[in-house]
Coordinates of C-alpha atoms in Angstrom, one line a residue:
X297 CA 25.0 8.1 -11.6
X298 CA 28.3 9.0 -10.0
X299 CA 28.5 12.8 -9.6
X300 CA 31.8 13.1 -11.5
X301 CA 30.4 11.1 -14.4
X302 CA 27.5 13.5 -14.5
X303 CA 29.7 16.6 -14.1
X304 CA 32.1 15.7 -16.9
X305 CA 29.3 14.7 -19.3
X306 CA 27.4 18.0 -18.7
X307 CA 30.7 19.9 -19.0
X308 CA 31.3 18.4 -22.5
X309 CA 27.7 19.1 -23.5
X310 CA 27.9 22.7 -22.4
X311 CA 31.4 23.2 -24.0
X312 CA 30.2 21.7 -27.2
X313 CA 26.7 23.1 -27.5
X314 CA 27.1 25.1 -30.7
X315 CA 29.3 22.7 -32.6
X316 CA 27.3 19.7 -31.6
X317 CA 24.1 21.4 -32.6
X318 CA 25.7 22.3 -35.9
X319 CA 26.7 18.7 -36.5
X320 CA 23.3 17.3 -35.6
X321 CA 21.6 19.8 -37.9
X322 CA 23.9 18.7 -40.7
X323 CA 23.0 15.1 -40.1
X324 CA 19.3 15.9 -40.1
X325 CA 19.7 17.7 -43.4
X326 CA 21.5 14.6 -44.9
X327 CA 18.8 12.4 -43.5
X328 CA 16.1 14.6 -45.1
X329 CA 17.3 13.3 -48.5
X330 CA 15.8 10.0 -47.5
X331 CA 17.0 7.0 -49.4
X332 CA 20.3 8.1 -51.0
X333 CA 19.9 6.1 -54.2
X334 CA 16.7 8.0 -54.8
X335 CA 18.7 11.2 -55.3
X336 CA 20.9 9.7 -58.0
X337 CA 20.3 10.6 -61.7
X338 CA 19.9 7.8 -64.2
X339 CA 23.5 8.1 -65.3
X340 CA 24.7 8.1 -61.7
X341 CA 22.8 4.9 -60.9
X342 CA 23.9 3.2 -64.1
X343 CA 27.5 3.7 -63.0
X344 CA 26.7 2.2 -59.6
X345 CA 25.2 -0.9 -61.1
X346 CA 27.4 -1.3 -64.2
X347 CA 29.7 -4.1 -62.9
X348 CA 26.9 -5.9 -61.0
X349 CA 25.2 -9.2 -61.9
X350 CA 21.6 -8.9 -63.2
X351 CA 20.3 -10.0 -59.8
X352 CA 22.3 -7.3 -58.0
X353 CA 21.1 -4.8 -60.6
X354 CA 17.5 -5.7 -60.0
X355 CA 17.9 -5.2 -56.2
X356 CA 19.8 -2.0 -56.6
X357 CA 17.0 -0.6 -58.9
X358 CA 14.4 -1.6 -56.2
X359 CA 14.4 1.4 -53.8
X360 CA 12.7 -0.7 -51.2
X361 CA 15.9 -2.8 -50.9
X362 CA 19.1 -1.8 -49.0
X363 CA 22.6 -1.3 -50.3
X364 CA 25.3 -1.5 -47.7
X365 CA 28.7 0.2 -48.0
X366 CA 31.7 -1.8 -46.9
X367 CA 34.7 0.3 -46.0
X368 CA 37.6 -2.2 -45.5
X369 CA 41.1 -1.9 -44.1
X370 CA 42.1 -5.3 -45.6
X371 CA 45.6 -6.1 -46.5
X372 CA 47.3 -9.5 -46.1
X373 CA 50.5 -8.2 -44.5
X374 CA 49.0 -6.8 -41.3
X375 CA 47.9 -9.9 -39.2
X376 CA 44.9 -8.2 -37.7
X377 CA 43.5 -7.3 -41.1
X378 CA 44.4 -10.4 -43.1
X379 CA 41.1 -12.2 -42.1
X380 CA 39.1 -9.4 -43.8
X381 CA 40.1 -10.7 -47.2
X382 CA 37.0 -12.9 -47.4
X383 CA 34.6 -10.7 -45.4
X384 CA 33.1 -8.8 -48.3
X385 CA 32.0 -11.9 -50.1
X386 CA 30.6 -13.3 -46.9
X387 CA 28.7 -10.1 -46.2
X388 CA 27.3 -9.9 -49.7
X389 CA 26.1 -13.5 -49.4
X390 CA 24.4 -12.8 -46.1
X391 CA 22.7 -9.7 -47.5
X392 CA 21.7 -11.5 -50.7
X393 CA 19.8 -14.1 -48.6
X394 CA 17.9 -11.2 -47.0
X395 CA 17.2 -9.6 -50.4
X396 CA 19.7 -6.7 -50.2
X397 CA 23.1 -5.9 -51.6
X398 CA 26.5 -4.7 -50.4
X399 CA 29.4 -3.1 -52.3
X400 CA 33.0 -2.4 -51.3
X401 CA 32.7 1.4 -51.2
X402 CA 36.4 1.8 -50.7
X403 CA 39.6 0.6 -49.0
X404 CA 41.7 2.5 -46.5
X405 CA 45.4 2.2 -45.7
X406 CA 46.2 0.0 -42.8
X407 CA 49.8 0.5 -41.6
X408 CA 51.1 -1.4 -38.6
X409 CA 53.2 0.4 -35.9
X410 CA 54.8 -2.9 -35.0
X411 CA 56.3 -3.0 -38.5
X412 CA 57.3 0.7 -38.8
X413 CA 58.6 1.0 -35.2
X414 CA 61.9 2.8 -35.2
X415 CA 61.7 3.1 -39.1
X416 CA 61.0 6.2 -41.3
X417 CA 57.5 5.0 -41.9
X418 CA 56.6 5.6 -38.3
X419 CA 56.7 9.3 -39.0
X420 CA 53.5 8.8 -41.2
X421 CA 51.7 6.7 -38.6
X422 CA 49.7 9.2 -36.7
X423 CA 48.9 11.2 -39.8
X424 CA 47.6 8.1 -41.4
X425 CA 44.5 8.3 -39.1
X426 CA 43.4 11.6 -40.8
X427 CA 44.2 10.1 -44.2
X428 CA 42.0 7.1 -43.3
X429 CA 39.2 9.5 -42.1
X430 CA 39.4 11.3 -45.5
X431 CA 39.5 8.0 -47.4
X432 CA 36.4 6.8 -45.6
X433 CA 34.5 10.0 -46.5
X434 CA 35.6 9.6 -50.1
X435 CA 34.4 5.9 -50.1
X436 CA 31.0 7.0 -48.9
X437 CA 30.8 10.1 -51.1
X438 CA 29.1 8.2 -53.9
X439 CA 26.0 8.5 -51.8
X440 CA 24.6 5.2 -53.0
X441 CA 24.4 3.5 -49.6
X442 CA 21.8 3.0 -46.9
X443 CA 24.2 1.8 -44.2
X444 CA 27.9 1.3 -43.5
X445 CA 29.9 -1.7 -42.2
X446 CA 33.4 -0.8 -41.1
X447 CA 36.2 -3.4 -41.3
X448 CA 39.0 -2.0 -39.3
X449 CA 40.9 -2.8 -36.1
X450 CA 44.4 -1.4 -35.5
X451 CA 46.0 1.7 -34.1
X452 CA 45.0 4.6 -36.4
X453 CA 42.7 2.6 -38.6
X454 CA 39.5 2.2 -36.6
X455 CA 39.5 5.7 -35.1
X456 CA 40.1 7.1 -38.6
X457 CA 37.2 5.1 -40.1
X458 CA 34.9 6.2 -37.3
X459 CA 35.9 9.8 -37.8
X460 CA 35.1 9.6 -41.5
X461 CA 31.9 7.6 -41.0
X462 CA 30.7 10.3 -38.6
X463 CA 30.6 12.8 -41.4
X464 CA 28.0 10.4 -42.9
X465 CA 26.5 10.0 -39.5
X466 CA 23.0 9.9 -41.0
X467 CA 23.8 6.3 -42.0
X468 CA 23.5 3.3 -39.6
X469 CA 27.0 2.0 -39.0
X470 CA 28.5 -1.1 -37.3
X471 CA 32.1 -2.1 -36.7
X472 CA 32.8 -5.7 -37.6
X473 CA 35.9 -7.0 -35.8
X474 CA 38.1 -9.9 -37.0
X475 CA 39.4 -11.1 -33.7
X476 CA 42.7 -11.7 -31.9
X477 CA 45.4 -14.2 -32.6
X478 CA 46.0 -17.0 -30.1
X479 CA 48.5 -16.5 -27.2
X480 CA 52.1 -17.1 -28.1
X481 CA 55.1 -16.5 -25.9
X482 CA 54.4 -15.1 -22.4
X483 CA 54.7 -11.3 -22.0
X484 CA 57.2 -11.7 -19.1
X485 CA 59.4 -13.7 -21.4
X486 CA 59.0 -11.2 -24.2
X487 CA 60.1 -8.3 -22.0
X488 CA 63.0 -10.3 -20.6
X489 CA 64.4 -11.1 -24.0
X490 CA 64.0 -7.6 -25.3
X491 CA 65.9 -6.2 -22.4
X492 CA 68.6 -8.8 -22.7
X493 CA 69.1 -7.9 -26.3
X494 CA 69.2 -4.2 -25.5
X495 CA 71.9 -4.9 -22.9
X496 CA 73.9 -7.0 -25.5
X497 CA 73.4 -10.2 -23.5
X498 CA 71.8 -12.2 -26.4
X499 CA 72.1 -12.0 -30.2
X500 CA 69.8 -11.1 -33.0
X501 CA 68.7 -14.7 -33.8
X502 CA 67.4 -15.2 -30.2
X503 CA 65.5 -11.9 -30.4
X504 CA 64.0 -12.8 -33.8
X505 CA 63.0 -16.2 -32.6
X506 CA 61.1 -14.7 -29.6
X507 CA 59.4 -12.1 -31.7
X508 CA 58.3 -14.8 -34.2
X509 CA 56.7 -16.7 -31.3
X510 CA 54.9 -13.6 -30.0
X511 CA 53.5 -12.6 -33.4
X512 CA 52.8 -15.9 -35.0
X513 CA 49.5 -16.0 -36.9
X514 CA 46.5 -14.0 -38.3
X515 CA 44.5 -12.0 -35.9
X516 CA 45.2 -8.9 -33.7
X517 CA 48.4 -8.9 -31.5
X518 CA 47.4 -10.0 -28.1
X519 CA 49.0 -7.4 -25.9
X520 CA 46.8 -4.6 -24.7
X521 CA 48.1 -1.8 -27.0
X522 CA 46.2 0.6 -29.1
X523 CA 44.7 -1.9 -31.5
X524 CA 42.9 -3.9 -28.7
X525 CA 42.1 -0.6 -26.9
X526 CA 40.2 0.5 -30.0
X527 CA 38.2 -2.7 -30.0
X528 CA 37.5 -2.6 -26.2
X529 CA 36.5 1.1 -26.3
X530 CA 34.3 0.9 -29.4
X531 CA 32.6 -2.2 -28.1
X532 CA 32.0 -0.4 -24.8
X533 CA 30.5 2.5 -26.8
X534 CA 28.0 0.1 -28.4
X535 CA 29.5 0.4 -31.9
X536 CA 29.8 -3.4 -32.4
X537 CA 28.0 -6.4 -31.1
X538 CA 28.7 -7.2 -27.4
X539 CA 31.4 -9.7 -26.7
X540 CA 32.5 -9.6 -30.4
X541 CA 35.9 -7.8 -30.2
X542 CA 38.2 -10.6 -29.2
X543 CA 36.8 -13.9 -30.7
X544 CA 39.5 -15.7 -32.7
X545 CA 39.2 -15.3 -36.5
X546 CA 38.7 -19.1 -37.0
X547 CA 36.2 -19.6 -34.2
X548 CA 32.7 -20.6 -35.5
X549 CA 31.3 -18.0 -33.1
X550 CA 33.2 -15.3 -35.1
X551 CA 31.2 -16.2 -38.3
X552 CA 27.9 -16.2 -36.3
X553 CA 28.6 -12.7 -34.9
X554 CA 29.5 -11.4 -38.3
X555 CA 26.3 -12.7 -39.7
X556 CA 24.3 -11.2 -36.8
X557 CA 26.0 -7.8 -37.3
X558 CA 25.2 -7.8 -41.0
X559 CA 21.6 -8.8 -40.3
X560 CA 21.3 -6.2 -37.6
X561 CA 22.3 -3.3 -39.9
X562 CA 19.4 -4.0 -42.2
X563 CA 17.0 -3.5 -39.3
X564 CA 18.3 0.1 -38.7
X565 CA 18.3 1.8 -42.1
X566 CA 16.2 4.7 -43.1
X567 CA 12.6 3.7 -43.7
X568 CA 12.6 1.0 -41.0
X569 CA 10.9 1.3 -37.6
X570 CA 14.2 1.0 -35.8
X571 CA 16.2 3.6 -37.8
X572 CA 19.3 4.4 -35.8
X573 CA 22.0 6.6 -37.4
X574 CA 25.6 6.7 -36.2
X575 CA 25.2 10.3 -35.1
X576 CA 22.9 9.0 -32.3
X577 CA 25.4 6.4 -31.2
X578 CA 28.3 8.8 -30.7
X579 CA 26.8 11.3 -28.2
X580 CA 28.3 12.9 -25.1
X581 CA 27.2 9.8 -23.0
X582 CA 28.8 7.4 -25.5
X583 CA 32.1 9.3 -25.5
X584 CA 32.2 9.4 -21.7
X585 CA 31.5 5.6 -21.6
X586 CA 34.4 5.2 -24.0
X587 CA 36.7 7.2 -21.8
X588 CA 35.6 5.3 -18.7
X589 CA 36.2 1.9 -20.4
X590 CA 39.6 3.1 -21.4
X591 CA 40.5 4.0 -17.9
X592 CA 39.0 1.0 -16.2
X593 CA 40.9 -1.3 -18.5
X594 CA 44.3 0.5 -18.4
X595 CA 44.1 1.2 -22.1
X596 CA 46.4 3.0 -24.5
X597 CA 47.4 6.6 -24.0
X598 CA 46.9 7.1 -27.7
X599 CA 43.3 7.5 -27.0
X600 CA 43.9 10.8 -25.3
X601 CA 44.4 11.7 -29.0
X602 CA 42.0 9.5 -30.8
X603 CA 38.9 9.9 -28.6
X604 CA 39.4 13.7 -28.7
X605 CA 39.5 13.5 -32.5
X606 CA 36.5 11.2 -32.7
X607 CA 34.5 13.5 -30.5
X608 CA 35.4 16.5 -32.6
X609 CA 34.3 14.6 -35.7
X610 CA 30.8 14.5 -34.1
X611 CA 31.0 18.2 -33.0
X612 CA 32.0 17.6 -29.4
X613 CA 35.0 19.0 -27.4
X614 CA 36.7 16.5 -25.2
X615 CA 39.7 17.6 -23.2
X616 CA 42.5 16.0 -21.1
X617 CA 40.9 17.5 -18.0
X618 CA 37.9 15.2 -18.7
X619 CA 40.2 12.2 -18.8
X620 CA 41.9 13.3 -15.6
X621 CA 38.8 13.9 -13.6
X622 CA 37.2 10.6 -14.6
X623 CA 40.5 8.8 -13.9
X624 CA 40.4 10.0 -10.3
X625 CA 37.1 8.1 -9.7
X626 CA 37.2 5.2 -12.1
X627 CA 39.1 2.2 -10.6
X628 CA 41.4 -0.1 -12.6
X629 CA 39.3 -3.2 -13.1
X630 CA 41.4 -5.1 -15.6
X631 CA 45.0 -6.2 -15.7
X632 CA 46.5 -6.9 -19.1
X633 CA 50.0 -6.5 -20.4
X634 CA 51.7 -4.0 -19.9
X635 CA 49.6 -3.5 -16.7
X636 CA 49.8 -7.2 -15.9
X637 CA 51.2 -10.4 -17.2
X638 CA 48.1 -11.7 -19.1
X639 CA 46.9 -10.8 -22.5
X640 CA 43.6 -10.0 -24.3
X641 CA 42.6 -13.6 -24.6
X642 CA 42.6 -14.0 -20.9
X643 CA 40.5 -10.8 -20.7
X644 CA 38.0 -12.3 -23.1
X645 CA 37.9 -15.6 -21.1
X646 CA 37.3 -13.6 -17.9
X647 CA 34.1 -12.1 -19.4
X648 CA 35.5 -9.5 -21.8
X649 CA 33.9 -6.1 -22.3
X650 CA 30.4 -7.2 -21.1
X651 CA 31.8 -8.1 -17.7
X652 CA 33.8 -4.9 -17.5
X653 CA 30.7 -2.8 -18.3
X654 CA 28.7 -4.8 -15.7
X655 CA 31.3 -3.9 -13.0
X656 CA 31.2 -0.2 -14.0
X657 CA 27.4 -0.2 -14.0
X658 CA 27.4 -1.6 -10.5
X659 CA 29.5 1.5 -9.5
X660 CA 27.3 3.8 -11.5
X661 CA 30.3 4.8 -13.5
X662 CA 28.8 4.4 -17.0
X663 CA 25.7 5.8 -18.7
X664 CA 23.2 3.1 -18.9
X665 CA 20.5 5.1 -20.6
X666 CA 22.2 4.7 -24.0
X667 CA 21.5 2.9 -27.2
X668 CA 23.9 0.5 -29.0
X669 CA 23.9 -1.2 -32.4
X670 CA 22.2 -4.1 -30.8
X671 CA 19.6 -2.2 -28.7
X672 CA 20.0 -0.9 -25.2
X673 CA 22.8 -0.9 -22.6
X674 CA 21.3 -4.0 -21.0
X675 CA 22.0 -5.9 -24.2
X676 CA 25.7 -4.9 -24.1
X677 CA 26.3 -6.8 -20.9
X678 CA 25.6 -10.2 -22.5
X679 CA 28.1 -12.7 -23.8
X680 CA 27.6 -14.6 -27.1
X681 CA 27.8 -18.3 -27.4
X682 CA 26.8 -21.0 -29.8
X683 CA 24.1 -23.7 -29.0
X684 CA 23.4 -26.2 -31.8
X685 CA 25.1 -23.8 -34.2
X686 CA 22.7 -21.0 -33.2
X687 CA 23.9 -17.7 -31.8
X688 CA 22.7 -17.2 -28.2
X689 CA 23.3 -14.6 -25.5
X690 CA 23.8 -14.9 -21.7
X691 CA 24.0 -12.3 -19.0
X692 CA 27.5 -12.0 -17.5
X693 CA 27.8 -13.7 -14.2
X694 CA 31.0 -12.6 -12.6
X695 CA 34.6 -12.8 -13.7
X696 CA 36.1 -16.2 -14.6
X697 CA 39.6 -14.8 -14.1
X698 CA 39.8 -12.7 -11.0
X699 CA 43.5 -12.1 -11.6
X700 CA 42.6 -10.4 -15.0
X701 CA 39.1 -8.8 -14.4
X702 CA 38.4 -7.9 -10.8
X703 CA 35.5 -9.5 -8.9
X704 CA 32.5 -7.5 -8.0
X705 CA 33.2 -4.8 -5.4
X706 CA 37.0 -5.2 -5.9
X707 CA 39.6 -3.3 -8.0
X708 CA 43.3 -3.6 -8.8
X709 CA 43.8 0.1 -8.1
X710 CA 41.4 2.8 -6.9
X711 CA 42.1 5.0 -10.0
X712 CA 42.4 4.6 -13.7
X713 CA 46.1 5.4 -13.6
X714 CA 45.9 8.1 -16.3
X715 CA 46.8 11.6 -15.1
X716 CA 47.4 15.0 -16.6
X717 CA 50.6 16.7 -15.5
X718 CA 50.9 20.5 -15.6
X719 CA 53.7 22.8 -14.9
X720 CA 56.3 25.2 -16.3
X721 CA 57.3 22.5 -18.8
X722 CA 53.8 22.4 -20.2
X723 CA 50.9 19.9 -20.1
X724 CA 51.4 16.1 -20.5
X725 CA 49.7 12.8 -19.8
X726 CA 51.2 10.0 -17.8
X727 CA 50.0 6.4 -17.3
X728 CA 50.8 5.2 -13.8
X729 CA 48.8 1.9 -13.6
X730 CA 52.0 -0.2 -14.1
X731 CA 54.4 2.2 -12.3
X732 CA 55.5 1.3 -8.8
X733 CA 54.5 3.9 -6.1
X734 CA 58.3 4.5 -5.4
X735 CA 58.6 5.9 -9.0
X736 CA 55.6 8.2 -9.0
X737 CA 57.8 11.1 -7.9
X738 CA 61.2 11.6 -9.5
X739 CA 63.6 14.5 -9.3
X740 CA 66.8 14.2 -11.4
X741 CA 69.0 15.9 -13.9
X742 CA 67.8 16.0 -17.5
X743 CA 69.6 14.2 -20.2
X744 CA 68.4 15.8 -23.4
X745 CA 68.0 14.2 -26.9
X746 CA 66.2 15.0 -30.1
X747 CA 65.9 11.3 -31.2
X748 CA 65.2 7.9 -29.6
X749 CA 68.1 6.6 -31.7
X750 CA 70.5 9.0 -30.0
X751 CA 69.3 7.6 -26.6
X752 CA 70.1 4.1 -27.8
X753 CA 73.6 5.2 -28.8
X754 CA 74.2 6.9 -25.5
X755 CA 73.0 3.8 -23.6
X756 CA 75.3 1.5 -25.5
X757 CA 78.2 3.8 -24.7
X758 CA 77.4 3.6 -21.0
X759 CA 76.5 7.3 -20.7
X760 CA 73.2 6.8 -19.0
X761 CA 74.2 4.8 -15.9
X762 CA 72.8 7.3 -13.4
X763 CA 69.6 8.7 -12.0
X764 CA 68.2 10.7 -14.9
X765 CA 65.1 12.1 -16.6
X766 CA 65.5 11.3 -20.2
X767 CA 64.1 14.1 -22.4
X768 CA 63.3 13.2 -26.0
X769 CA 62.0 16.3 -27.7
X770 CA 61.1 17.4 -31.3
X771 CA 59.0 14.3 -31.6
X772 CA 55.6 16.0 -31.5
X773 CA 53.1 16.1 -34.4
X774 CA 54.5 19.3 -35.9
X775 CA 58.1 18.2 -35.7
X776 CA 58.0 14.7 -37.3
X777 CA 54.5 13.3 -37.1
X778 CA 54.8 12.2 -33.4
X779 CA 56.2 8.7 -33.8
X780 CA 55.9 6.2 -31.0
X781 CA 59.2 5.7 -29.1
X782 CA 59.0 2.1 -28.1
X783 CA 62.7 1.6 -28.8
X784 CA 63.3 3.4 -25.5
X785 CA 61.4 0.9 -23.2
X786 CA 63.9 -2.0 -23.0
X787 CA 66.7 0.6 -22.5
X788 CA 64.9 2.5 -19.7
X789 CA 63.7 -0.7 -18.1
X790 CA 67.3 -2.0 -17.9
X791 CA 68.4 1.3 -16.3
X792 CA 65.6 1.0 -13.7
X793 CA 66.4 -2.6 -13.0
X794 CA 70.0 -1.5 -12.4
X795 CA 68.7 0.6 -9.5
X796 CA 68.7 4.0 -11.1
X797 CA 65.8 6.4 -10.8
X798 CA 64.6 6.9 -14.4
X799 CA 61.8 8.8 -16.0
X800 CA 61.0 9.9 -19.6
X801 CA 59.7 13.3 -20.7
X802 CA 58.7 13.7 -24.3
X803 CA 56.4 15.4 -26.8
X804 CA 56.3 12.0 -28.6
X805 CA 54.0 9.0 -28.1
X806 CA 54.3 5.7 -26.3
X807 CA 50.9 4.0 -26.7
X808 CA 50.3 2.0 -23.6
X809 CA 53.8 0.6 -23.5
X810 CA 55.4 2.9 -21.0
X811 CA 54.8 0.1 -18.5
X812 CA 56.9 0.5 -15.3
X813 CA 58.7 3.6 -16.5
X814 CA 57.1 7.0 -15.4
X815 CA 56.7 8.7 -18.7
X816 CA 55.3 12.2 -19.2
X817 CA 54.2 12.1 -22.9
X818 CA 52.4 14.2 -25.5
X819 CA 53.8 17.4 -23.9
X820 CA 52.2 20.6 -25.2
X821 CA 53.3 23.0 -26.4
X822 CA 55.7 20.7 -28.2
X823 CA 59.3 21.7 -28.8
X824 CA 58.7 22.5 -32.5
X825 CA 56.1 25.0 -31.4
X826 CA 58.6 26.8 -29.2
X827 CA 57.5 24.9 -26.1
X828 CA 59.8 25.0 -23.0
X829 CA 61.3 21.6 -24.0
X830 CA 63.2 23.5 -26.7
X831 CA 65.0 25.5 -24.0
X832 CA 66.2 22.6 -21.9
X833 CA 69.8 21.5 -21.6
X834 CA 71.4 18.4 -20.2
X835 CA 71.9 19.0 -16.5
X836 CA 68.8 21.0 -15.9
X837 CA 66.9 19.8 -12.8
X838 CA 63.4 18.3 -13.5
X839 CA 60.7 17.3 -11.1
X840 CA 58.0 14.8 -12.2
X841 CA 55.3 14.3 -9.6
X842 CA 52.5 12.0 -10.7
X843 CA 50.9 12.2 -7.3
X844 CA 50.1 15.9 -7.4
X845 CA 50.2 16.3 -11.2
X846 CA 53.2 18.5 -11.5
X847 CA 55.9 18.6 -14.2
X848 CA 58.5 21.3 -13.7
X849 CA 62.0 22.3 -14.5
X850 CA 63.7 23.7 -11.4
X851 CA 66.4 25.5 -13.4
X852 CA 65.6 29.1 -14.6
X853 CA 65.1 29.0 -18.4
X854 CA 64.0 32.6 -18.6
X855 CA 66.9 34.0 -20.6
X856 CA 67.5 31.0 -22.9
X857 CA 66.6 30.9 -26.5
X858 CA 64.7 28.0 -28.2
X859 CA 66.9 25.4 -29.9
X860 CA 65.9 24.9 -33.5
X861 CA 67.5 21.7 -34.8
X862 CA 67.6 20.8 -38.5
X863 CA 64.8 18.2 -38.9
X864 CA 64.9 18.2 -42.7
X865 CA 66.2 14.6 -42.8
X866 CA 63.0 13.5 -41.1
X867 CA 60.8 15.4 -43.6
X868 CA 62.1 13.9 -46.8
X869 CA 62.3 10.4 -48.2
X870 CA 59.9 7.5 -47.8
X871 CA 57.0 9.7 -48.7
X872 CA 57.4 12.0 -45.7
X873 CA 57.6 15.0 -48.0
X874 CA 54.0 14.5 -48.9
X875 CA 53.0 15.3 -45.3
X876 CA 54.5 18.8 -45.0
X877 CA 51.0 20.3 -45.0
X878 CA 50.1 18.0 -42.1
X879 CA 53.2 19.0 -40.1
X880 CA 52.5 22.7 -40.7
X881 CA 48.8 22.6 -39.9
X882 CA 48.4 19.9 -37.3
X883 CA 46.6 20.8 -34.0
X884 CA 48.1 20.1 -30.6
X885 CA 48.1 16.7 -29.0
X886 CA 45.3 17.8 -26.6
X887 CA 43.2 18.8 -29.6
X888 CA 43.7 15.4 -31.1
X889 CA 46.8 16.0 -33.3
X890 CA 44.6 16.4 -36.3
X891 CA 44.5 18.5 -39.5
X892 CA 40.8 17.9 -40.2
X893 CA 39.4 20.5 -37.8
X894 CA 41.7 23.4 -38.5
X895 CA 39.3 24.9 -40.9
X896 CA 36.3 24.1 -38.7
X897 CA 37.2 26.9 -36.2
X898 CA 35.6 24.7 -33.6
X899 CA 36.8 26.6 -30.5
X900 CA 35.9 29.9 -32.1
X901 CA 32.4 28.8 -32.8
X902 CA 31.8 27.6 -29.2
X903 CA 33.0 30.9 -27.6

């Protein structure tokens, strides 16, 4: 095992010793109740079975049979989740053949950042993760289930489902993916047209036509953003069948993998010889494996929030320093847009997650003494295929796309490209895997905004044609829910292409889409919490140094007061008023930007 891997894992274990023990004790107490349906009173059980067929009632009344909870994020507007529409009936049919039942325990919201980008709904996006976690626990609260199947993929949905399921971590749990859409327009062409539109060189119809080619069918969007990072990381953690994440929804292999996952869950329930609760599959080692897979693949920076929150749901304390230290030794082994021109389908063709795990295992950069939903780590480095309509597995045997997944012994970059910046402006994360070396260190005057829309207005007025560090503040979780600021990327890309030295500093989010622009994001303390960003003015000199991890303002801010803009227009309308409690109670970005652990006193308990 690589020494840094060992050090970080043990550091997490020591830091979390009391809260992890408390969590595991709770899971043992919930397990001690044995088969949940046995605990239901006659009236309770009658309600559970009331709408069932007589056959289903007979099975549910038989306590030697299993009842599986389906928690679904289905809706038919979000392309990634549209295929889930027919999954429950398929799952029920598979279980019926095995003599068991399944019920849709509940549905969770599944909003799409691609739809809400730049719109008022984006202010609800990050908070929806905690809502989904709560909705998952409500779905499972009927306590009538022996196992859980999670149907969820995208940005906040899958992490939220996992967080909620971890509070029922005594139940075996498996994620069932739906797969990615086929490749549409190339990523290079997509970026080119967006930048041309931002510069006023093409019209709305040309932009719309391109976007329709990029997002053109059911399945997950193919660029390597948060949705596909969820799938890659959770597969690497062993929470779904190996090689399952990125098979197209209509591929016969997809149906075979779904059937195998449903069958597998029945082998792991309480009372079986292979009982394997979720709480055992999200350990310190699994969390570290997830972080390593994130770094090695150049995944979304949103996981510096989500993995922290997932870990906390299982009683563990993961910090940005853990990401930073692992990133220094984990090489970049995959190149997908925005870190490279190809997409997730090319990654899957190259060997997918099993190939990535094999490369990491060769370097002793993952824990291999871990269990997964299919068995052991050795089972995770196998690829599925069909032979005579039968699901088979083969050991990965090297990359089939060396331009997308590195060959054995090689890497695209010696580090994972995710760093923590620290200085008198606060702490931030930066993703440098797609940033040219010449832009890793930038010193320039600040141009300060409180909204990405104001940046757009200034750009269109020609006010940003200079070397500058664009500051977008009051976009943290306590200010307005921490929306993603993707509207900035074509603008800043155009300025960089024009020869200007450009960087972004913000307490907002950017997913994995910062690309070639050096972007210090998730800054804490955020401006709304009286962080130093609230004292900045246009013209202040800022130094961003991604090589030595520094983020400083060179202007003396000592005697300035904090700016307190009126944010009320971002707090009302489109349902945002319902989230006032979230904005008032949310934790910092480094603590996962969550409201769920405020009452847990998790740091106090571990002191």
